[in-house]
Tab-separated table of C-alpha atoms and ligand atoms in Angstrom:
chain	number	residue	atom	x	y	z
A	102	MET	CA	218.622	-22.450	-5.454
A	103	ALA	CA	218.029	-19.163	-2.248
A	104	SER	CA	217.467	-15.981	-2.994
A	105	GLN	CA	219.932	-14.740	-1.784
A	106	THR	CA	223.801	-15.719	-2.291
A	107	GLN	CA	226.524	-14.510	-0.504
A	108	ARG	CA	229.093	-12.258	-2.154
A	109	LYS	CA	232.507	-10.277	-1.300
A	110	VAL	CA	232.014	-6.936	-2.528
A	111	PRO	CA	235.241	-4.689	-2.693
A	112	VAL	CA	235.318	-2.114	-0.181
A	113	ALA	CA	236.621	1.741	-0.854
A	114	HIS	CA	239.304	3.291	-0.270
A	115	THR	CA	238.760	6.482	0.468
A	116	ILE	CA	242.999	9.430	0.241
A	117	THR	CA	242.493	13.137	2.216
A	118	THR	CA	245.467	13.835	1.072
A	119	ILE	CA	246.196	15.022	-2.374
A	120	GLY	CA	249.233	16.368	-2.134
A	121	GLY	CA	249.347	19.220	-5.547
A	122	THR	CA	249.638	22.233	-5.709
A	123	PRO	CA	247.976	25.394	-5.085
A	124	PRO	CA	245.059	26.170	-7.395
A	125	GLN	CA	244.616	22.185	-7.678
A	126	GLU	CA	244.118	22.227	-3.816
A	127	ALA	CA	241.535	25.361	-3.950
A	128	MET	CA	240.177	23.031	-6.633
A	129	VAL	CA	239.397	19.959	-5.368
A	130	ASP	CA	237.864	21.851	-1.994
A	131	LYS	CA	235.386	22.859	-4.282
A	132	ILE	CA	234.202	20.069	-5.722
A	133	VAL	CA	234.648	18.862	-2.655
A	134	LYS	CA	231.831	21.005	-1.072
A	135	ALA	CA	229.214	20.139	-3.991
A	136	PHE	CA	229.177	17.078	-3.647
A	137	THR	CA	229.456	16.604	0.177
A	138	ILE	CA	225.806	16.256	2.189
A	139	THR	CA	225.977	16.978	5.178
A	140	PRO	CA	223.878	14.715	7.911
A	141	GLU	CA	221.337	17.698	8.369
A	142	TYR	CA	221.060	17.725	4.230
A	143	LEU	CA	220.016	14.423	4.579
A	144	GLU	CA	217.223	14.880	6.751
A	145	GLU	CA	216.336	17.816	4.758
A	146	ILE	CA	216.459	15.733	2.078
A	147	THR	CA	214.726	12.954	3.140
A	148	GLN	CA	211.695	15.151	4.684
A	149	HIS	CA	210.764	16.544	1.082
A	150	PHE	CA	211.427	13.224	-0.225
A	151	LEU	CA	208.534	11.776	2.532
A	152	SER	CA	206.808	14.684	2.241
A	153	GLU	CA	206.697	14.235	-2.512
A	154	MET	CA	206.063	10.365	-1.366
A	155	LYS	CA	202.960	11.235	0.486
A	156	LYS	CA	201.808	13.314	-3.184
A	157	GLY	CA	201.958	10.252	-4.742
A	158	LEU	CA	199.458	8.430	-3.351
A	159	ASN	CA	197.111	11.375	-2.799
A	160	GLU	CA	197.025	12.758	-6.185
A	161	GLU	CA	198.120	11.328	-10.311
A	162	ASP	CA	200.438	13.058	-12.730
A	163	GLN	CA	202.370	13.367	-9.013
A	164	THR	CA	207.028	13.714	-9.616
A	165	ILE	CA	206.566	10.638	-7.864
A	166	ALA	CA	204.298	8.676	-9.278
A	167	MET	CA	203.575	6.578	-6.843
A	168	ILE	CA	202.014	4.060	-9.496
A	169	PRO	CA	199.854	1.092	-7.255
A	170	SER	CA	201.416	-1.976	-9.128
A	171	PHE	CA	197.938	-4.540	-8.581
A	172	VAL	CA	199.453	-6.499	-7.369
A	173	GLU	CA	197.355	-6.560	-4.021
A	174	GLY	CA	198.089	-8.392	-0.688
A	175	ARG	CA	201.084	-10.737	0.551
A	176	LEU	CA	202.976	-14.258	-1.467
A	177	THR	CA	202.133	-17.704	1.083
A	178	GLY	CA	204.970	-19.320	-0.190
A	179	GLU	CA	202.907	-21.673	-2.310
A	180	GLU	CA	203.409	-20.259	-4.926
A	181	VAL	CA	204.552	-23.592	-7.380
A	182	GLY	CA	205.044	-23.907	-11.104
A	183	GLN	CA	207.147	-24.044	-14.593
A	184	PHE	CA	206.847	-19.775	-15.721
A	185	LEU	CA	208.817	-18.024	-18.085
A	186	ALA	CA	209.491	-14.549	-17.179
A	187	LEU	CA	211.347	-11.937	-20.070
A	188	ASP	CA	213.715	-9.444	-18.445
A	189	LEU	CA	213.807	-5.707	-20.369
A	190	GLY	CA	215.579	-2.699	-19.360
A	191	GLY	CA	218.591	-3.494	-18.098
A	192	THR	CA	221.333	-3.980	-19.607
A	193	ASN	CA	220.722	-7.392	-21.141
A	194	LEU	CA	216.764	-8.687	-22.562
A	195	ARG	CA	216.253	-11.520	-20.402
A	196	VAL	CA	213.912	-14.477	-21.098
A	197	VAL	CA	214.421	-16.512	-18.016
A	198	LEU	CA	212.648	-20.034	-17.003
A	199	VAL	CA	211.558	-20.093	-13.653
A	200	ASP	CA	210.894	-23.382	-11.549
A	201	LEU	CA	209.053	-22.238	-8.745
A	202	GLN	CA	208.996	-24.980	-5.916
A	203	GLY	CA	208.023	-22.562	-2.968
A	204	ARG	CA	208.833	-21.383	0.116
A	205	GLY	CA	212.001	-19.648	-2.048
A	206	ASN	CA	213.182	-22.311	-3.313
A	207	PHE	CA	213.624	-21.762	-7.127
A	208	THR	CA	215.797	-22.709	-10.518
A	209	THR	CA	216.464	-20.558	-13.342
A	210	LYS	CA	217.305	-21.271	-16.402
A	211	SER	CA	218.315	-17.656	-19.002
A	212	THR	CA	219.508	-16.646	-21.995
A	213	LYS	CA	220.975	-13.409	-22.110
A	214	TYR	CA	220.436	-10.829	-25.423
A	215	LYS	CA	221.835	-8.289	-26.420
A	216	VAL	CA	219.666	-5.051	-27.673
A	217	SER	CA	221.576	-2.692	-29.978
A	218	ASP	CA	221.277	0.895	-29.853
A	219	SER	CA	219.283	0.825	-32.775
A	220	LEU	CA	216.714	-1.377	-31.854
A	221	LYS	CA	216.496	0.510	-28.535
A	222	THR	CA	216.269	4.315	-30.507
A	223	GLY	CA	213.949	2.826	-33.596
A	224	ASP	CA	210.611	1.784	-34.198
A	225	VAL	CA	209.007	-0.007	-30.890
A	226	LYS	CA	207.364	-2.985	-33.491
A	227	ASP	CA	211.413	-3.892	-34.585
A	228	LEU	CA	211.786	-4.274	-30.963
A	229	TYR	CA	209.194	-6.520	-29.717
A	230	ASN	CA	209.464	-8.651	-32.873
A	231	PHE	CA	213.361	-9.154	-32.056
A	232	ILE	CA	211.845	-9.798	-28.454
A	233	ALA	CA	209.573	-12.323	-29.939
A	234	ASP	CA	212.497	-13.805	-31.836
A	235	CYS	CA	214.449	-14.313	-28.905
A	236	ILE	CA	211.368	-16.151	-26.924
A	237	ASP	CA	211.310	-18.074	-29.665
A	238	SER	CA	214.573	-19.628	-29.486
A	239	PHE	CA	214.553	-19.407	-26.069
A	240	LEU	CA	211.314	-22.318	-26.298
A	241	THR	CA	213.864	-24.288	-28.678
A	242	GLU	CA	216.480	-23.801	-26.946
A	243	HIS	CA	215.382	-25.840	-23.597
A	244	ASN	CA	213.090	-28.295	-25.452
A	245	LEU	CA	209.094	-25.934	-24.040
A	246	ASP	CA	206.251	-27.446	-25.311
A	247	TYR	CA	203.299	-27.715	-22.851
A	248	GLY	CA	201.407	-29.082	-26.007
A	249	THR	CA	197.450	-26.636	-26.606
A	250	ALA	CA	198.693	-24.302	-22.789
A	251	ASP	CA	199.858	-21.567	-23.607
A	252	ILE	CA	202.811	-20.971	-21.273
A	253	HIS	CA	202.171	-18.393	-18.908
A	254	LEU	CA	204.638	-15.660	-18.462
A	255	GLY	CA	205.752	-12.547	-16.366
A	256	TYR	CA	206.807	-9.396	-18.457
A	257	THR	CA	209.393	-7.322	-16.372
A	258	PHE	CA	209.402	-4.009	-18.494
A	259	SER	CA	211.359	-1.492	-16.180
A	260	PHE	CA	210.656	1.834	-17.154
A	261	PRO	CA	207.238	3.612	-16.177
A	262	VAL	CA	204.045	2.196	-16.848
A	263	TYR	CA	200.438	3.621	-15.707
A	264	GLN	CA	198.815	-0.222	-14.619
A	265	SER	CA	194.997	-0.591	-15.516
A	266	LYS	CA	195.399	-4.621	-14.357
A	267	ILE	CA	197.249	-6.784	-13.389
A	268	ASN	CA	198.508	-7.506	-16.989
A	269	ARG	CA	197.683	-4.337	-18.610
A	270	GLY	CA	199.107	-0.646	-18.229
A	271	LEU	CA	199.835	2.195	-20.371
A	272	GLN	CA	203.979	3.266	-20.983
A	273	LYS	CA	204.356	6.840	-19.791
A	274	GLN	CA	207.762	7.053	-20.736
A	275	TRP	CA	210.711	5.826	-21.803
A	276	THR	CA	214.311	6.571	-19.944
A	277	LYS	CA	217.778	4.365	-19.142
A	278	GLY	CA	218.844	5.217	-22.896
A	279	PHE	CA	215.945	3.423	-24.766
A	280	ASN	CA	214.005	5.950	-26.257
A	281	CYS	CA	211.726	3.621	-29.069
A	282	SER	CA	209.057	5.219	-31.228
A	283	GLY	CA	205.180	4.754	-31.516
A	284	ALA	CA	205.308	2.843	-27.668
A	285	ILE	CA	204.608	6.142	-25.272
A	286	GLY	CA	200.653	5.486	-24.335
A	287	LYS	CA	200.659	2.004	-26.002
A	288	ASP	CA	200.154	-1.163	-23.686
A	289	PRO	CA	203.474	-2.236	-23.799
A	290	VAL	CA	201.989	-6.275	-22.893
A	291	ILE	CA	199.308	-6.347	-26.143
A	292	LEU	CA	202.681	-5.023	-28.397
A	293	LEU	CA	204.169	-8.122	-26.727
A	294	GLN	CA	201.021	-10.374	-27.046
A	295	ASP	CA	200.713	-9.163	-30.684
A	296	ALA	CA	204.172	-9.660	-31.584
A	297	LEU	CA	204.211	-13.452	-30.141
A	298	ALA	CA	200.956	-14.130	-31.772
A	299	LYS	CA	202.081	-13.174	-35.485
A	300	LYS	CA	205.547	-15.696	-34.993
A	301	HIS	CA	202.626	-18.175	-32.924
A	302	VAL	CA	204.648	-18.503	-30.469
A	303	PRO	CA	202.552	-20.470	-27.910
A	304	VAL	CA	203.577	-17.706	-25.094
A	305	LEU	CA	200.748	-15.691	-22.524
A	306	VAL	CA	201.901	-12.505	-21.229
A	307	SER	CA	199.539	-13.051	-17.849
A	308	ALA	CA	201.616	-10.324	-15.550
A	309	LEU	CA	203.346	-6.578	-16.621
A	310	VAL	CA	205.551	-6.187	-13.705
A	311	ASN	CA	208.548	-3.364	-12.974
A	312	ASP	CA	211.210	-5.064	-11.563
A	313	THR	CA	211.074	-3.457	-8.007
A	314	VAL	CA	208.092	-5.099	-7.319
A	315	GLY	CA	209.763	-8.141	-8.698
A	316	THR	CA	212.614	-7.756	-6.689
A	317	LEU	CA	210.234	-7.245	-3.381
A	318	LEU	CA	208.525	-10.550	-4.431
A	319	SER	CA	211.105	-12.706	-4.734
A	320	ASN	CA	213.401	-10.961	-2.090
A	321	ALA	CA	209.571	-11.999	0.223
A	322	TYR	CA	209.408	-15.441	-0.775
A	323	SER	CA	211.577	-16.632	1.849
A	324	LYS	CA	212.063	-13.563	3.504
A	325	PRO	CA	207.906	-13.142	4.895
A	326	ASP	CA	208.766	-8.991	6.661
A	327	THR	CA	209.693	-8.279	3.181
A	328	ASN	CA	208.141	-5.033	2.261
A	329	ALA	CA	210.123	-2.923	0.036
A	330	GLY	CA	212.514	-3.543	-3.262
A	331	ILE	CA	214.998	-1.701	-4.805
A	332	ILE	CA	217.314	-1.675	-8.083
A	333	PHE	CA	219.973	0.705	-8.164
A	334	GLY	CA	221.528	-0.650	-11.157
A	335	THR	CA	221.529	0.888	-14.255
A	336	GLY	CA	219.209	2.775	-13.156
A	337	SER	CA	217.139	3.669	-9.881
A	338	ASN	CA	213.513	2.558	-8.169
A	339	GLY	CA	211.900	1.007	-5.899
A	340	ALA	CA	208.646	-0.680	-4.505
A	341	TYR	CA	207.384	-0.901	-1.372
A	342	ILE	CA	203.944	-2.017	0.327
A	343	GLU	CA	201.174	0.616	0.879
A	344	LYS	CA	198.226	0.382	3.008
A	345	MET	CA	195.034	0.722	0.514
A	346	SER	CA	193.785	2.606	3.297
A	347	ASN	CA	196.892	5.692	2.330
A	348	ILE	CA	196.563	4.789	-1.246
A	349	LYS	CA	194.456	8.106	-1.724
A	350	LYS	CA	194.049	8.557	-5.322
A	351	TRP	CA	192.788	4.719	-6.031
A	352	LYS	CA	189.829	4.193	-8.311
A	353	GLY	CA	190.466	1.036	-9.080
A	354	GLY	CA	187.174	-0.567	-7.119
A	355	PRO	CA	187.082	-3.273	-4.002
A	356	THR	CA	190.302	-5.070	-3.758
A	357	SER	CA	191.069	-8.462	-2.295
A	358	SER	CA	193.690	-6.990	0.435
A	359	ASP	CA	193.806	-3.992	2.834
A	360	GLU	CA	197.930	-3.646	0.737
A	361	MET	CA	199.033	-3.367	-1.957
A	362	ILE	CA	202.911	-2.551	-4.463
A	363	ILE	CA	203.159	0.586	-5.077
A	364	ASN	CA	205.672	0.512	-7.509
A	365	MET	CA	207.481	4.642	-6.780
A	366	GLU	CA	209.193	5.978	-10.357
A	367	PHE	CA	211.382	7.193	-7.309
A	368	GLY	CA	214.038	8.489	-10.212
A	369	ALA	CA	211.986	11.265	-11.336
A	370	PHE	CA	212.011	12.819	-7.370
A	371	ASP	CA	212.520	16.539	-7.267
A	372	ASN	CA	212.743	16.890	-11.033
A	373	GLU	CA	211.753	20.530	-9.943
A	374	ARG	CA	215.225	20.469	-8.107
A	375	VAL	CA	214.317	21.763	-5.047
A	376	VAL	CA	216.303	19.915	-2.567
A	377	LEU	CA	218.869	17.643	-4.552
A	378	PRO	CA	222.651	19.214	-4.870
A	379	VAL	CA	222.586	19.310	-8.105
A	380	THR	CA	225.924	20.592	-9.394
A	381	PRO	CA	226.864	22.711	-13.126
A	382	TRP	CA	227.977	18.520	-13.598
A	383	ASP	CA	225.235	16.899	-13.213
A	384	ASN	CA	223.140	19.461	-15.023
A	385	LYS	CA	225.814	19.302	-18.222
A	386	LEU	CA	225.229	15.614	-18.031
A	387	ASP	CA	221.344	16.567	-18.238
A	388	ARG	CA	221.122	18.390	-21.103
A	389	GLU	CA	223.151	15.826	-23.270
A	390	SER	CA	220.754	13.159	-22.208
A	391	ILE	CA	218.258	12.178	-24.096
A	392	ASN	CA	215.372	12.854	-21.944
A	393	PRO	CA	216.813	16.021	-20.189
A	394	HIS	CA	214.698	18.079	-16.911
A	395	LYS	CA	213.665	13.827	-16.743
A	396	GLN	CA	214.947	11.181	-13.997
A	397	ILE	CA	217.411	13.864	-12.735
A	398	PHE	CA	217.640	12.114	-9.245
A	399	GLU	CA	217.476	8.760	-10.990
A	400	LYS	CA	220.745	10.688	-13.097
A	401	MET	CA	222.416	10.698	-9.625
A	402	ILE	CA	222.103	7.684	-8.173
A	403	SER	CA	222.075	5.270	-10.998
A	404	GLY	CA	225.102	2.878	-12.595
A	405	MET	CA	224.434	3.978	-15.970
A	406	TYR	CA	225.108	7.635	-14.854
A	407	LEU	CA	227.888	7.563	-12.147
A	408	GLY	CA	230.844	7.944	-15.178
A	409	GLU	CA	229.622	10.116	-17.029
A	410	ILE	CA	229.025	12.600	-14.142
A	411	ALA	CA	233.160	12.195	-12.723
A	412	ARG	CA	233.914	12.539	-16.698
A	413	ASN	CA	232.506	16.107	-16.711
A	414	VAL	CA	234.377	16.914	-13.561
A	415	LEU	CA	237.418	15.934	-14.807
A	416	LEU	CA	237.278	16.942	-17.932
A	417	GLU	CA	236.525	20.942	-16.330
A	418	LEU	CA	240.086	20.202	-14.338
A	419	VAL	CA	241.651	19.625	-17.036
A	420	ASP	CA	240.149	22.428	-18.342
A	421	ARG	CA	241.863	24.229	-16.141
A	422	THR	CA	245.313	22.519	-16.516
A	423	LEU	CA	245.238	20.878	-12.979
A	424	LEU	CA	244.920	17.213	-14.394
A	425	PHE	CA	246.523	15.582	-16.741
A	426	GLU	CA	249.138	18.600	-17.639
A	427	GLY	CA	245.791	19.901	-19.437
A	428	TYR	CA	245.654	16.950	-21.823
A	429	SER	CA	242.473	14.319	-21.977
A	430	SER	CA	241.981	12.021	-24.605
A	431	LYS	CA	239.151	10.421	-27.418
A	432	GLU	CA	238.487	7.887	-25.217
A	433	LEU	CA	237.957	10.490	-22.373
A	434	ASN	CA	237.072	13.246	-24.254
A	435	SER	CA	233.464	11.141	-25.609
A	436	GLN	CA	230.083	10.941	-24.025
A	437	TRP	CA	230.491	7.378	-21.647
A	438	GLY	CA	234.210	7.803	-22.100
A	439	PHE	CA	234.478	7.046	-18.138
A	440	GLU	CA	232.558	4.042	-17.445
A	441	THR	CA	231.205	3.908	-13.835
A	442	THR	CA	232.901	0.499	-13.780
A	443	TYR	CA	236.337	2.273	-14.254
A	444	MET	CA	235.050	4.383	-10.928
A	445	SER	CA	234.478	0.738	-9.160
A	446	THR	CA	238.429	0.172	-9.474
A	447	ILE	CA	239.864	2.917	-8.580
A	448	GLU	CA	237.679	3.467	-5.866
A	449	ALA	CA	238.957	-0.367	-4.320
A	450	ASP	CA	242.070	1.016	-5.348
A	451	GLN	CA	244.746	1.155	-2.946
A	452	GLY	CA	248.596	1.793	-1.439
A	453	ASP	CA	250.662	4.756	-2.074
A	454	SER	CA	251.435	4.262	-6.116
A	455	LEU	CA	247.135	3.527	-6.824
A	456	LYS	CA	248.634	1.680	-9.154
A	457	GLU	CA	245.131	0.811	-10.488
A	458	THR	CA	243.813	3.861	-11.311
A	459	HIS	CA	247.326	4.123	-12.922
A	460	ARG	CA	246.309	1.433	-15.562
A	461	VAL	CA	243.166	3.230	-15.528
A	462	LEU	CA	243.695	6.443	-16.933
A	463	SER	CA	247.183	5.657	-18.958
A	464	SER	CA	246.206	2.172	-20.618
A	465	SER	CA	241.450	2.131	-20.586
A	466	LEU	CA	241.631	5.983	-21.580
A	467	ASN	CA	245.098	6.491	-22.807
A	468	ILE	CA	245.872	9.848	-21.547
A	469	PRO	CA	249.248	10.487	-22.570
A	470	LYS	CA	250.923	11.804	-19.111
A	471	VAL	CA	249.814	10.868	-15.447
A	472	SER	CA	251.086	11.998	-12.896
A	473	GLU	CA	250.396	10.259	-8.393
A	474	VAL	CA	248.718	13.907	-7.955
A	475	ASP	CA	246.324	13.607	-11.130
A	476	CYS	CA	245.539	9.484	-9.745
A	477	ARG	CA	244.549	11.384	-5.923
A	478	ILE	CA	242.664	13.278	-7.839
A	479	VAL	CA	240.539	11.240	-10.080
A	480	LYS	CA	240.264	8.663	-6.876
A	481	ARG	CA	238.501	11.556	-4.856
A	482	VAL	CA	236.222	12.221	-7.323
A	483	CYS	CA	235.238	8.557	-7.808
A	484	ASP	CA	235.315	8.626	-4.273
A	485	LEU	CA	232.699	12.124	-4.222
A	486	VAL	CA	230.460	11.015	-7.172
A	487	GLY	CA	229.754	7.530	-5.573
A	488	THR	CA	229.793	8.430	-2.084
A	489	ARG	CA	226.937	11.088	-2.791
A	490	ALA	CA	225.088	8.176	-4.440
A	491	ALA	CA	224.652	5.707	-1.906
A	492	ARG	CA	224.057	8.759	0.873
A	493	LEU	CA	220.877	9.847	-1.574
A	494	ALA	CA	220.030	6.202	-1.626
A	495	ALA	CA	219.934	5.953	1.882
A	496	ALA	CA	217.216	8.769	1.900
A	497	ALA	CA	215.369	7.309	-0.202
A	498	ILE	CA	215.423	3.940	1.752
A	499	ALA	CA	215.180	6.340	5.160
A	500	GLY	CA	211.959	7.893	3.611
A	501	ILE	CA	210.155	4.227	2.838
A	502	ALA	CA	210.653	2.984	6.267
A	503	ARG	CA	209.103	6.395	7.393
A	504	GLN	CA	206.212	5.980	5.256
A	505	SER	CA	205.327	2.160	5.900
A	506	SER	CA	206.638	2.665	9.358
A	507	SER	CA	208.954	-0.029	9.447
A	508	VAL	CA	211.616	0.987	11.922
A	509	GLN	CA	209.403	-0.102	15.016
A	510	ASN	CA	209.289	-3.688	14.158
A	511	GLY	CA	212.032	-4.278	11.581
A	512	CYS	CA	211.528	-4.898	8.242
A	513	ASP	CA	213.665	-6.597	4.802
A	514	ILE	CA	214.973	-4.742	1.992
A	515	GLY	CA	215.815	-7.155	-1.151
A	516	ILE	CA	218.243	-5.214	-3.236
A	517	ASP	CA	219.398	-5.616	-6.498
A	518	GLY	CA	221.208	-4.062	-9.284
A	519	SER	CA	224.818	-3.371	-10.381
A	520	LEU	CA	226.385	-0.422	-8.029
A	521	TYR	CA	224.961	-2.471	-5.026
A	522	GLU	CA	225.756	-5.261	-5.849
A	523	PHE	CA	229.417	-4.422	-7.299
A	524	TYR	CA	230.980	-0.729	-6.061
A	525	PRO	CA	232.350	-1.101	-3.303
A	526	SER	CA	231.356	0.401	-0.351
A	527	PHE	CA	227.908	1.229	-2.168
A	528	GLU	CA	225.658	-0.029	0.837
A	529	GLN	CA	228.242	0.387	3.600
A	530	ARG	CA	228.321	4.447	2.689
A	531	ILE	CA	224.188	3.579	2.779
A	532	GLU	CA	224.415	2.393	6.154
A	533	GLN	CA	226.088	5.381	7.427
A	534	GLY	CA	223.815	7.561	6.203
A	535	LEU	CA	220.874	5.550	7.638
A	536	VAL	CA	222.669	5.583	10.812
A	537	GLU	CA	222.510	9.259	10.473
A	538	LEU	CA	219.109	9.198	9.331
A	539	PHE	CA	217.949	8.231	12.284
A	540	PRO	CA	219.813	9.042	15.129
A	541	ASP	CA	217.288	7.730	17.876
A	542	VAL	CA	218.146	4.069	16.910
A	543	PRO	CA	220.962	2.638	17.978
A	544	ASP	CA	220.782	0.020	15.750
A	545	ILE	CA	218.889	1.046	12.514
A	546	ASN	CA	221.350	-1.347	10.239
A	547	LYS	CA	219.805	-4.443	11.929
A	548	ARG	CA	215.988	-2.674	11.849
A	549	ILE	CA	216.273	-1.886	8.282
A	550	ARG	CA	218.018	-5.429	6.839
A	551	LEU	CA	219.504	-4.316	3.605
A	552	GLY	CA	220.112	-7.830	1.197
A	553	LEU	CA	220.894	-8.983	-2.144
A	554	ALA	CA	217.551	-10.304	-3.782
A	555	LYS	CA	219.467	-11.437	-6.863
A	556	ASP	CA	217.219	-12.371	-10.022
A	557	GLY	CA	214.382	-9.985	-8.594
A	558	SER	CA	213.050	-9.416	-12.327
A	559	GLY	CA	213.619	-13.360	-13.344
A	560	VAL	CA	212.036	-15.042	-10.239
A	561	GLY	CA	209.748	-12.137	-9.076
A	562	ALA	CA	207.831	-11.679	-12.940
A	563	ALA	CA	207.626	-15.702	-11.960
A	564	LEU	CA	206.143	-15.622	-8.672
A	565	CYS	CA	203.903	-12.510	-10.339
A	566	ALA	CA	202.512	-14.957	-13.469
A	567	CYS	CA	202.308	-17.271	-10.823
A	568	VAL	CA	199.644	-14.932	-8.895
A	569	ALA	CA	197.626	-13.653	-11.679
A	570	LYS	CA	197.161	-17.083	-13.180
A	571	LYS	CA	195.505	-17.933	-9.436
A	572	MET	CA	193.459	-14.824	-10.032
A	573	ALA	CA	192.493	-15.983	-13.777
A	574	GLU	CA	191.197	-19.393	-12.255
A	575	ARG	CA	189.457	-17.580	-9.744
A	576	ARG	CA	188.550	-14.685	-11.670
A	577	PRO	CA	188.289	-15.889	-15.696
A	578	SER	CA	188.305	-11.978	-16.792
A	579	VAL	CA	190.758	-11.016	-15.311
B	721	LIG	C1	212.294	3.038	-14.832
B	721	LIG	C2	211.849	2.436	-13.304
B	721	LIG	C3	212.834	0.755	-12.902
B	721	LIG	C4	214.738	1.529	-12.696
B	721	LIG	C5	215.206	0.468	-12.457
B	721	LIG	C6	214.867	3.479	-13.698
B	721	LIG	O1	214.731	3.746	-15.217
B	721	LIG	O2	211.996	4.106	-14.707
B	721	LIG	O3	210.833	1.652	-14.764
B	721	LIG	O4	212.264	0.046	-12.128
B	721	LIG	O5	214.499	2.132	-13.993
B	721	LIG	O6	215.572	-0.699	-14.033
C-alpha cells in the first residue's frame, strides 16, 4: 500500500443569484461582507501568522506554541519492522498494526473504537483504562505475541503537549471536545504506560507523536522532499522541518541533526483576535464551546466547527424571518445540529432546484417549509463559511512555506483530515489562496505540492516508534 491514494472529491458549485426579497438580499450581502477575505486581507493575515511563528520559535508560551518534537533530521527510507500505533484525538480511537517495509511501502491493520462523550469529559484514568482494554483486545484479535519482548508503540496524541523527549511530554490543554480531568500537566505516555502495566499488556510506549508530525513522517517515507504535515480535520494544526539555528528557545542540548520537526499548534493562532475576521457567529460558537477564547483559528477552519458557524448564521436569518418563513426545528436549534457533512452535500449540490439541499433541510433537519430561495440562501452561507476556512488554511500553508523558504526549491506537503479529504473544493480553494499569496510565482501550486497523506497518525507514529527504537538501541538511557 502506498501512502498516497487517488481520490475523487466533489466540486463545490457556487451560486451567485439568490432571487430573494430586498431584506433577504440585504442580509445576504452583509453576511458575504463578513466572511469575504480579499487577497490583500489574506496577505495581512499571512504576515501576522509568520510573525507569530517567529515569536513561538524565539520564546516559550507564545500563542503559536511551536513545540520542538524531538524528531531530529530526516527519514532514510530504510525504516522497517512491525510496530503498533495508537491514535487518540481524531473522530475515533484507533489501534493500528503497521508493517514498515522500507521506501514508502507498508501494510496496516487497524481497529476503530468509539470514545463516548462521558469518557471524553470524565476522569482521565477511566479513559486510559478504556484505551488499555482496547489495545489488549487488539493484540488478542490479531494474535500478536512477541514472546518476552514488548511491542513498541507510537502514540499519536493529537493535543498540545510540551515535549521533553521523543517519548516524554506534559499535556498543555485539551481541544476538540475532550475535557478529561486529571490530565493537564501530566505525561500522556506515563498515564498510558501505567494503565497498560496494570493490565499486564506487553506494550512499550516508545514515541509520543502529534498527528501532524506523524503526517509529515508518513508523507516523507515515500516523498523525501516533504517539509510539512498538516491536518485539516476535526481540528487543525501543522508541523514542518525547521533549522535548529532558528529555534532560538531550544534548551535541549546538542542534537544529532541541524533540523527538527516543529509541532506548531497553529489552532491557537490569533487568540488575541488581532487580525482574523471573527464574526458574531464565530463569537457565539466560541462562547458556547468547552474552551472559550482558545483555538480561535482552529474554530474557523476545522470540521468540528464549520457546521456550527453556519448554523449560527442560519438561526439569525430565521430570527429575522428571512429564512424558512421564520420557523426552525429541534435539530437546527440544537448545538452541533447542523453537521459539517451537511455542508459538504449542500456545497456539491447543483442544478436549479437544489434537490439535495432541500432534502437535507427538510428530511435531516426537519424544517417544516423550505422554499427554493431558502435553499439558495443556505447554499450561499455554506459556500461562504467553507471558502473562508480554506482561504485561512492557505494563509497557514503560505506562512510555513515562507518560513522554511520552500517556495524556491519546491516541496511536498502531506495533508490529512476529513475536511481536506472530503469537503468539496477545499483543496482548490486553498490553491487559489496560494496563487493570490504568491503573485510573483506563476507555478506556485507545482512548487508547493499538496497531497493527501493517508493515515499519518498510524504509519507516522510507527515511523516515529521505529526512529525512537533505533535511538534507544544506540543510547540505552533514552
Ligand atoms: C490539536 C493538535 C492537533 C490538531 C489536529 C488540535 O486540536 O491541538 O494537537 O494536531 O487538533 O488533530
